[in-house]
Short mmCIF file of C-alpha atoms in Angstrom, two decimals:
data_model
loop_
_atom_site.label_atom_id
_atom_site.label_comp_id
_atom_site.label_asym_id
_atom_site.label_seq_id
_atom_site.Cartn_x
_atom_site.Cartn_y
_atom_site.Cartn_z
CA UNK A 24 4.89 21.97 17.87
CA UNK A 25 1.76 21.49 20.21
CA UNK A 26 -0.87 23.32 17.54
CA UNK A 27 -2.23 20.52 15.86
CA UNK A 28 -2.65 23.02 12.98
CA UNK A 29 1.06 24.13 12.65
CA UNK A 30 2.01 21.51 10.17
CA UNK A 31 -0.25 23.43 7.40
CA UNK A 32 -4.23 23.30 6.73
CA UNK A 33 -4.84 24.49 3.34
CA UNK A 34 -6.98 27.40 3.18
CA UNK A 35 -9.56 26.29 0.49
CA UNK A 36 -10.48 22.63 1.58
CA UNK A 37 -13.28 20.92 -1.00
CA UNK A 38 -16.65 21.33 -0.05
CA UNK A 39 -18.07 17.70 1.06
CA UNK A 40 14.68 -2.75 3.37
CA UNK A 41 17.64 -3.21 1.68
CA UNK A 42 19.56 -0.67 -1.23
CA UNK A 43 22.70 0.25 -2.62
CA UNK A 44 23.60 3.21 -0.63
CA UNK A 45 25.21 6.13 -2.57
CA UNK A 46 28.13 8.17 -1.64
CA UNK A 47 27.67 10.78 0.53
CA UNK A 48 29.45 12.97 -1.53
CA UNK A 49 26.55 12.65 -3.92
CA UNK A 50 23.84 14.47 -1.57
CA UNK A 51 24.25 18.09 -0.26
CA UNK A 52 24.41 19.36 3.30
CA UNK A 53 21.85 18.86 5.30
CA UNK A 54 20.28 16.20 3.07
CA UNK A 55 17.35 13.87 5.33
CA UNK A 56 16.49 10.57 4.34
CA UNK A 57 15.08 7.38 6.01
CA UNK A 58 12.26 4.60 5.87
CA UNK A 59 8.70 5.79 6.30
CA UNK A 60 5.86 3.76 7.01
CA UNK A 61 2.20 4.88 7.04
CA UNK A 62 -0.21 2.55 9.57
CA UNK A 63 -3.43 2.28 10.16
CA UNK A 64 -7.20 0.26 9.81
CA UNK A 65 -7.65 -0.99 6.41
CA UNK A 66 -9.23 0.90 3.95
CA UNK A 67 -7.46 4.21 5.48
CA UNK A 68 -5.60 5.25 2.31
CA UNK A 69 -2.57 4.20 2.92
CA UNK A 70 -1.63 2.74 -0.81
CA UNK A 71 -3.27 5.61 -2.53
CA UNK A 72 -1.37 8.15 -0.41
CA UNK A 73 1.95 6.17 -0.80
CA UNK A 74 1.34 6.32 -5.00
CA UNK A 75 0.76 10.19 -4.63
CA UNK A 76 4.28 11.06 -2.72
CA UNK A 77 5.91 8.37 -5.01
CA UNK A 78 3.71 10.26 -8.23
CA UNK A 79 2.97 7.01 -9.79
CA UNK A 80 1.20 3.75 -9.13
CA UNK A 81 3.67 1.10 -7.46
CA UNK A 82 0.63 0.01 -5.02
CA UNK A 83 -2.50 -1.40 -5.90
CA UNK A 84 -5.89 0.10 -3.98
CA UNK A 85 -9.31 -1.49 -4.04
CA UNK A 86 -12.64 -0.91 -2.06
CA UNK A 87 -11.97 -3.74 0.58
CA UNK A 88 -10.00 -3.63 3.03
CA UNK A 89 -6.60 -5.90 3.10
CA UNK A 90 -5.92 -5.45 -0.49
CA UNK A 91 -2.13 -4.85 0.32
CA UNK A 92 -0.47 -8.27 0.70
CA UNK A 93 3.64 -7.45 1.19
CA UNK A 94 5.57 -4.68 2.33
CA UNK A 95 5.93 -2.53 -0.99
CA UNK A 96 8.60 0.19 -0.72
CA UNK A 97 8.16 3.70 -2.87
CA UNK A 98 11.09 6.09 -3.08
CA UNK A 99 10.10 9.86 -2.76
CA UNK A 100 12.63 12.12 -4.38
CA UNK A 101 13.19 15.42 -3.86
CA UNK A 102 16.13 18.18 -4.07
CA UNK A 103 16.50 18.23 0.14
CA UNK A 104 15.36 14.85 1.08
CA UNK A 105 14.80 11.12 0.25
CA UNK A 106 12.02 9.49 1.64
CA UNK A 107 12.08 5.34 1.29
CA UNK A 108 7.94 4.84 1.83
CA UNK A 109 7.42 1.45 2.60
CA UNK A 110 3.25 0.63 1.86
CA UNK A 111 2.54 -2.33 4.29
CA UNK A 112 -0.87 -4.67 4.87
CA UNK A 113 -2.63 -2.84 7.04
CA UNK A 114 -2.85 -4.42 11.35
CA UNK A 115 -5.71 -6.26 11.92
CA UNK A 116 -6.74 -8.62 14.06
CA UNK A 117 -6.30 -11.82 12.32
CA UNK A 118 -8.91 -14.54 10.91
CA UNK A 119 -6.41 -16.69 9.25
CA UNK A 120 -2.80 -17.62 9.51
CA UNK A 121 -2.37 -15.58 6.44
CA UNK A 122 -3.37 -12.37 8.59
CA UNK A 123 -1.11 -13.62 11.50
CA UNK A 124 1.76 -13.79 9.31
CA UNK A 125 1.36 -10.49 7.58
CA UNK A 126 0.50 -9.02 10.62
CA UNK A 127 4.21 -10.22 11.81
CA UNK A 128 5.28 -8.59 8.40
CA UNK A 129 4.27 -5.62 9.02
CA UNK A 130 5.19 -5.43 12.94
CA UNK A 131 9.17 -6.43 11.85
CA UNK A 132 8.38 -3.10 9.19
CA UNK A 133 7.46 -1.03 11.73
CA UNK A 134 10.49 -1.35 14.22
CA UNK A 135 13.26 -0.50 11.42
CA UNK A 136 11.32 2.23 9.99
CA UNK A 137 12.28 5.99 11.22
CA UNK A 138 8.64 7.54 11.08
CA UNK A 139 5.94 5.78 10.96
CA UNK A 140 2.60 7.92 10.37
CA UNK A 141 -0.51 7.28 11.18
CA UNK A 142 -3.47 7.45 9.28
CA UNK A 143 -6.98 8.48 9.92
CA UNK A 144 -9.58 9.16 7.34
CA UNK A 145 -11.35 12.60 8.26
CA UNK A 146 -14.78 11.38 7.88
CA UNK A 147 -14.43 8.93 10.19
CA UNK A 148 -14.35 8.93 14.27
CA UNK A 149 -11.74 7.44 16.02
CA UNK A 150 -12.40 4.43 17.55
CA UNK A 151 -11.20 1.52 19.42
CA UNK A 152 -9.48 -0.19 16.02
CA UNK A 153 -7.61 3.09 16.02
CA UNK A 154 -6.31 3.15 19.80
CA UNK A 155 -5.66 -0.94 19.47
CA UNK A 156 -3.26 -0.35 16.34
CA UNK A 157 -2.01 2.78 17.61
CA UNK A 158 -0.98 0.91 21.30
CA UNK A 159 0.40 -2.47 18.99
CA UNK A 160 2.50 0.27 17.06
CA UNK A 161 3.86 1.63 20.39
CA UNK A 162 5.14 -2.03 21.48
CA UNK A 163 7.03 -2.80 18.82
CA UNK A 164 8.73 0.71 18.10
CA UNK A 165 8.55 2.59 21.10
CA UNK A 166 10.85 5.36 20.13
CA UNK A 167 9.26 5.72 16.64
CA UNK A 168 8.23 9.22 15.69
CA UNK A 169 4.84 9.40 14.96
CA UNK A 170 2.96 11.65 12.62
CA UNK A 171 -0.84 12.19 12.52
CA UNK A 172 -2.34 12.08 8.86
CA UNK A 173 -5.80 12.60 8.07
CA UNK A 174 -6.43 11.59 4.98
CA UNK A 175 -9.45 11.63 3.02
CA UNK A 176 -9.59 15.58 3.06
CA UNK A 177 -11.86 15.28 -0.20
CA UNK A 178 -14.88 13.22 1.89
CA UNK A 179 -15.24 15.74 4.69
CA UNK A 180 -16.42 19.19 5.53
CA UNK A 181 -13.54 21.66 6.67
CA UNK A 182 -15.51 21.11 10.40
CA UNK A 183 -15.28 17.61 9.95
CA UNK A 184 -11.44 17.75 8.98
CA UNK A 185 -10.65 20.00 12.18
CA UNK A 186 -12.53 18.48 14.52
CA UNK A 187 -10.24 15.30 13.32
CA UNK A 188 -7.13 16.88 13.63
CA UNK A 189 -8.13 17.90 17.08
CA UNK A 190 -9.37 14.43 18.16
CA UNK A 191 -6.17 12.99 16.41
CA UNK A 192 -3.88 15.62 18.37
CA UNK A 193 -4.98 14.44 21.61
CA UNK A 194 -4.87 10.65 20.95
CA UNK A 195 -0.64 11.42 19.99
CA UNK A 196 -1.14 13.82 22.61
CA UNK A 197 -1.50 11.19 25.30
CA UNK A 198 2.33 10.08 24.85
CA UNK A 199 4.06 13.28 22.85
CA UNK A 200 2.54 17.02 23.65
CA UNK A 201 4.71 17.90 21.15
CA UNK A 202 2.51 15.19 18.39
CA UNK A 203 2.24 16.28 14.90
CA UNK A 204 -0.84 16.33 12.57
CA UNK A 205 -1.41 17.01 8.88
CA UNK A 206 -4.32 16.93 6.63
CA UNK A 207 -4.36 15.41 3.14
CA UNK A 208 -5.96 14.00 0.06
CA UNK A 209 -3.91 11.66 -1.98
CA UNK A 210 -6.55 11.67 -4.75
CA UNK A 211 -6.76 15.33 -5.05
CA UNK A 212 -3.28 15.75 -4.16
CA UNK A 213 -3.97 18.26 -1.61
CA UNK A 214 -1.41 19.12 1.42
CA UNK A 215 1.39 15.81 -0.64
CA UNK A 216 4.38 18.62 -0.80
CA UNK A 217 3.90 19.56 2.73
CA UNK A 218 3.25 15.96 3.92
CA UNK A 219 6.95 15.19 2.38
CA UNK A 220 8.34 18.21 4.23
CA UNK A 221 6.80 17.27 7.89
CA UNK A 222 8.24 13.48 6.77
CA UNK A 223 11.63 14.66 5.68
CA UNK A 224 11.75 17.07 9.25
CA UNK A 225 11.83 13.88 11.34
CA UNK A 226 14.26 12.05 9.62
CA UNK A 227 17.61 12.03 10.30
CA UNK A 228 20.59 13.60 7.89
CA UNK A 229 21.60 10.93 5.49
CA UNK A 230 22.69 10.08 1.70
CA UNK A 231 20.54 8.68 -1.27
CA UNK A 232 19.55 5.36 -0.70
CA UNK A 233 18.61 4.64 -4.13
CA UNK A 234 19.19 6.41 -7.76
CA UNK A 235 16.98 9.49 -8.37
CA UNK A 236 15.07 7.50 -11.49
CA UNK A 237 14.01 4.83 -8.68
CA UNK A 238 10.56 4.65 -7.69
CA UNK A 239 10.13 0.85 -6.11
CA UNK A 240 11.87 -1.97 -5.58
CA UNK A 241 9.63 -4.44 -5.85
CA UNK A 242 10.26 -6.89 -8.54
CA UNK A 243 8.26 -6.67 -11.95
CA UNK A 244 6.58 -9.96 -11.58
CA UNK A 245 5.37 -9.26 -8.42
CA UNK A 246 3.88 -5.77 -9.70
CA UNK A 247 2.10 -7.40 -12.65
CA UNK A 248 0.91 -9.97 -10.16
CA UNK A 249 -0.68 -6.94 -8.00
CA UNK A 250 -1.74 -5.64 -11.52
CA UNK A 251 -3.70 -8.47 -11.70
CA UNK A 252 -5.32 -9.29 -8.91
CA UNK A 253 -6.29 -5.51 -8.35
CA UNK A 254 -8.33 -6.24 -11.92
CA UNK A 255 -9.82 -9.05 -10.14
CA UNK A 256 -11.13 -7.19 -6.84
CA UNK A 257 -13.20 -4.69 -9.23
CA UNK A 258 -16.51 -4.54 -7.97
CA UNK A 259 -16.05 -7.71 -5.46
CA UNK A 260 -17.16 -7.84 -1.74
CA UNK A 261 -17.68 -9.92 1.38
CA UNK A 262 -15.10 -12.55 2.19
CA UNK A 263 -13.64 -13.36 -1.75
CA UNK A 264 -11.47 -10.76 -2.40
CA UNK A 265 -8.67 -12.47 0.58
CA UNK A 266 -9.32 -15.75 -0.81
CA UNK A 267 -7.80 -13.78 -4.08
CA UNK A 268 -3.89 -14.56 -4.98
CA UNK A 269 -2.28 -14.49 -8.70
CA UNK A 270 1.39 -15.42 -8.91
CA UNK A 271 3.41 -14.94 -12.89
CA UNK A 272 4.22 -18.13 -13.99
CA UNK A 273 5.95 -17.13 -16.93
CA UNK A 274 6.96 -14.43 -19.02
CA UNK A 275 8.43 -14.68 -22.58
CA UNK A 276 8.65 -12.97 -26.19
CA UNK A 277 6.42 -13.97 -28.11
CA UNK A 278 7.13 -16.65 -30.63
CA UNK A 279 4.60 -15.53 -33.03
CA UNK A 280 4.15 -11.63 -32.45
CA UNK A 281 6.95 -9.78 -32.76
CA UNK A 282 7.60 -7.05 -29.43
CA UNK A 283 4.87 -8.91 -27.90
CA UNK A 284 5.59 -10.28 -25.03
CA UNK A 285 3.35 -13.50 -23.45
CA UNK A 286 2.77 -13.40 -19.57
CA UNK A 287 1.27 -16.41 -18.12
CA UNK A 288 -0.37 -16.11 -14.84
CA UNK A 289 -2.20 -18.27 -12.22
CA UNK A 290 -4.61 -17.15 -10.26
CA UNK A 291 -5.60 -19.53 -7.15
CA UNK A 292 -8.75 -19.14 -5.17
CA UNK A 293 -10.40 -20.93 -2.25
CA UNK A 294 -13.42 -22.89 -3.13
CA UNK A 295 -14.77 -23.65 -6.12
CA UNK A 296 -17.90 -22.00 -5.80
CA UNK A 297 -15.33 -18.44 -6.18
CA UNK A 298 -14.53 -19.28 -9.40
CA UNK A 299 -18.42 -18.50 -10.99
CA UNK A 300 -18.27 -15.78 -9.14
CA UNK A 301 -15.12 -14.50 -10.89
CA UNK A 302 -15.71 -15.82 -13.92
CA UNK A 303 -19.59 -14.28 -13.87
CA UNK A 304 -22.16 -15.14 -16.24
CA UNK A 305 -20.96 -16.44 -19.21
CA UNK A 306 -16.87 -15.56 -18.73
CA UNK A 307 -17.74 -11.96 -19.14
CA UNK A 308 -16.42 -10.51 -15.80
CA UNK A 309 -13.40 -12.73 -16.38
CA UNK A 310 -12.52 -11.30 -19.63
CA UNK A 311 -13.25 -8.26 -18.28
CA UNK A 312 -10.29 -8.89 -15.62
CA UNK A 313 -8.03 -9.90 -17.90
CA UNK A 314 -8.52 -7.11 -20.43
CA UNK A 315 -8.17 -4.26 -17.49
CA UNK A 316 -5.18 -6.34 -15.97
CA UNK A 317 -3.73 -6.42 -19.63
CA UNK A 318 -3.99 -2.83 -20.24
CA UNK A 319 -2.11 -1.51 -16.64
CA UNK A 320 0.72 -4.33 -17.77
CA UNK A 321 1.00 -2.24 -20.86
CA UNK A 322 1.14 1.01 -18.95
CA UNK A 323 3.93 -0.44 -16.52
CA UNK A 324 5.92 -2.05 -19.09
CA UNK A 325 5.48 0.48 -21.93
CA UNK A 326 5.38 -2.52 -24.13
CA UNK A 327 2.24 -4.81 -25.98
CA UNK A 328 1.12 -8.09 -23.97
CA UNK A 329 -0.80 -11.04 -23.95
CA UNK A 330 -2.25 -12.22 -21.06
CA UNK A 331 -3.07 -16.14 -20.70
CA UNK A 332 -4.54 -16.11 -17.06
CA UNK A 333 -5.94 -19.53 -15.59
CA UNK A 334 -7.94 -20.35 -12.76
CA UNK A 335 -6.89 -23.05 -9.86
CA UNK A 336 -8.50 -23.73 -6.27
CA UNK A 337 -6.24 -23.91 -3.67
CA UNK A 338 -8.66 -25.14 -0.99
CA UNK A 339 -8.07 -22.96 1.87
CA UNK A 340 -4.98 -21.49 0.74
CA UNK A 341 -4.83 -18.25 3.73
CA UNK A 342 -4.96 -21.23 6.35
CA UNK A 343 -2.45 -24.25 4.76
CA UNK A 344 1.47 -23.22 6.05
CA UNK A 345 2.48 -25.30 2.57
CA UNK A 346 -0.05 -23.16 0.44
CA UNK A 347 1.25 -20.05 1.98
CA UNK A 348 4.58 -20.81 1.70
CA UNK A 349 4.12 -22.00 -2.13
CA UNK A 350 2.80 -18.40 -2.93
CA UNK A 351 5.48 -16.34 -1.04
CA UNK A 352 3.81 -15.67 2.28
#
């Protein structure tokens, strides 16, 4: 498939890893599935998009770039295929040992996966970061399928998006004439069923890894802690939001509120000049945080919560091995 266009452009485009495997028997002929993983700069879409395949919110998206932290895996279920997304920090080239290490993360992700796609927003020219993650993601899996995606369908002109999937065509080109492309928008869920059946083509014939009411593995505590620190990055900027990690502490019925249950949650900066800056002018943008963290905990856990969220500096915490190591990285 050389036509960068024969994976599907919709003709109305807006103006501007480890599971239980289940029997084979379970799955009909002919049944795909495999590990997915979508790569590219930060800030490409690559949560949001993973959220719209999975059709709910198991990764947390924010204005900066670097807001994913671990390797978060989404399960995409449908009647022919099973697609095991796995949302990973995005390559970069590292400031800190935080961004070495994840960038090690996410380089160990990429050589198990079976796809890996790669994602380019279409208003947005390709450019060296592009080409530099595209050649790292050639080291490390050099017999990796790998799928075009232009996302951001919804910011762009319908020139804008072709002359993307052109330019995107003959970057794969260089290695595969055979290179894939599809446009999308995860927001407006544009091109998302056609995405999953260009995925579900490249993957090999296989049996459920997980049961159909899966969507994520990744452990609730962790997800409230993502909860959390995505109600932190609201309206931040510059260097704070990295020097932002929250880790649960505790999580208990309540002794005094009956189906209420009490989370207690730390959340560790760098320097104590971040804490104003999250707490803002007279605790108002901290209360703020905790009462939008508080409500998605509600939505995840389909239960009532209190939140008791404290504040610690962890001087330097992305650079200190035994910081990292304390908080899981």
């Amino acid at each position: 498939m050389s036509n960068p266009f024969d994976a599907g452009f919709p003709d109305d485009l807006p103006a501007d890893a480890a599971a239980p495997i289940a029997d084979f028997r379970d799955t009909p002929e002919g049944f795909r599935s495999g590990f997915v993983s979508f790569v590219g700069r930060p800030n490409t879409g690559k949560s949001t998009l993973t959220n719209a395949l999975v059709g709910q919110k198991i990764a947390i998206t924010a204005d900066q770039p670097e807001t994913t932290r671990h390797p978060i895996r989404g399960i995409v279920h449908r009647d022919d295929c099973q697609i095991v997304v796995v949302d990973t920090p995005g390559l970069h080239r590292p400031r800190t040992l935080l961004g070495e290490r994840l960038n090690e993360v996410v380089k160990d992700t990429y050589a198990d996966v079976d796809v890996i796609g790669l994602t380019i927003p279409a208003d947005e020219k390709i450019g060296p970061g592009d080409r530099w993650i595209l050649e790292n993601v050639r080291k490390v899996a050099p017999k990796t399928p790998i799928i075009g995606i232009v996302t951001k369908l919804d910011k762009a002109s319908k020139d804008q998006v072709g002359a993307q999937l052109l330019a995107l065509h003959a970057l794969l080109s260089e290695d595969n004439p055979d290179a894939v492309v599809i446009p999308v928008s995860a927001t407006e869920k544009i091109q998302i069923d056609e995405l999953v059946g260009v995925l579900a083509e490249a993957l090999p014939e296989g049996p459920k890894f997980y049961p159909d009411d899966h969507v994520t593995d990744d452990a609730t505590e962790k997800r409230i802690s993502e909860l959390i620190r995505e109600a932190a990055l609201a309206g931040l900027k510059d260097e704070l939001p990295h020097s932002v990690a929250v880790e649960v502490d505790e999580m208990l019925p309540s002794q005094t509120r009956e189906g209420v249950l009490d989370i207690h949650a730390i959340m560790y900066l760098e320097r104590p000049g971040q804490k104003r800056i999250i707490e803002g002018k007279d605790g108002m943008r901290f209360r703020r945080t905790v009462g939008n963290a508080r409500k998605e905990i509600i939505k995840l856990l389909g239960q009532n919560v209190y939140l008791d969220l404290r504040i610690k500096v962890l001087k330097n915490w992305q650079s200190d091995p035994k910081s990292l190591g304390r908080l899981g990285f």
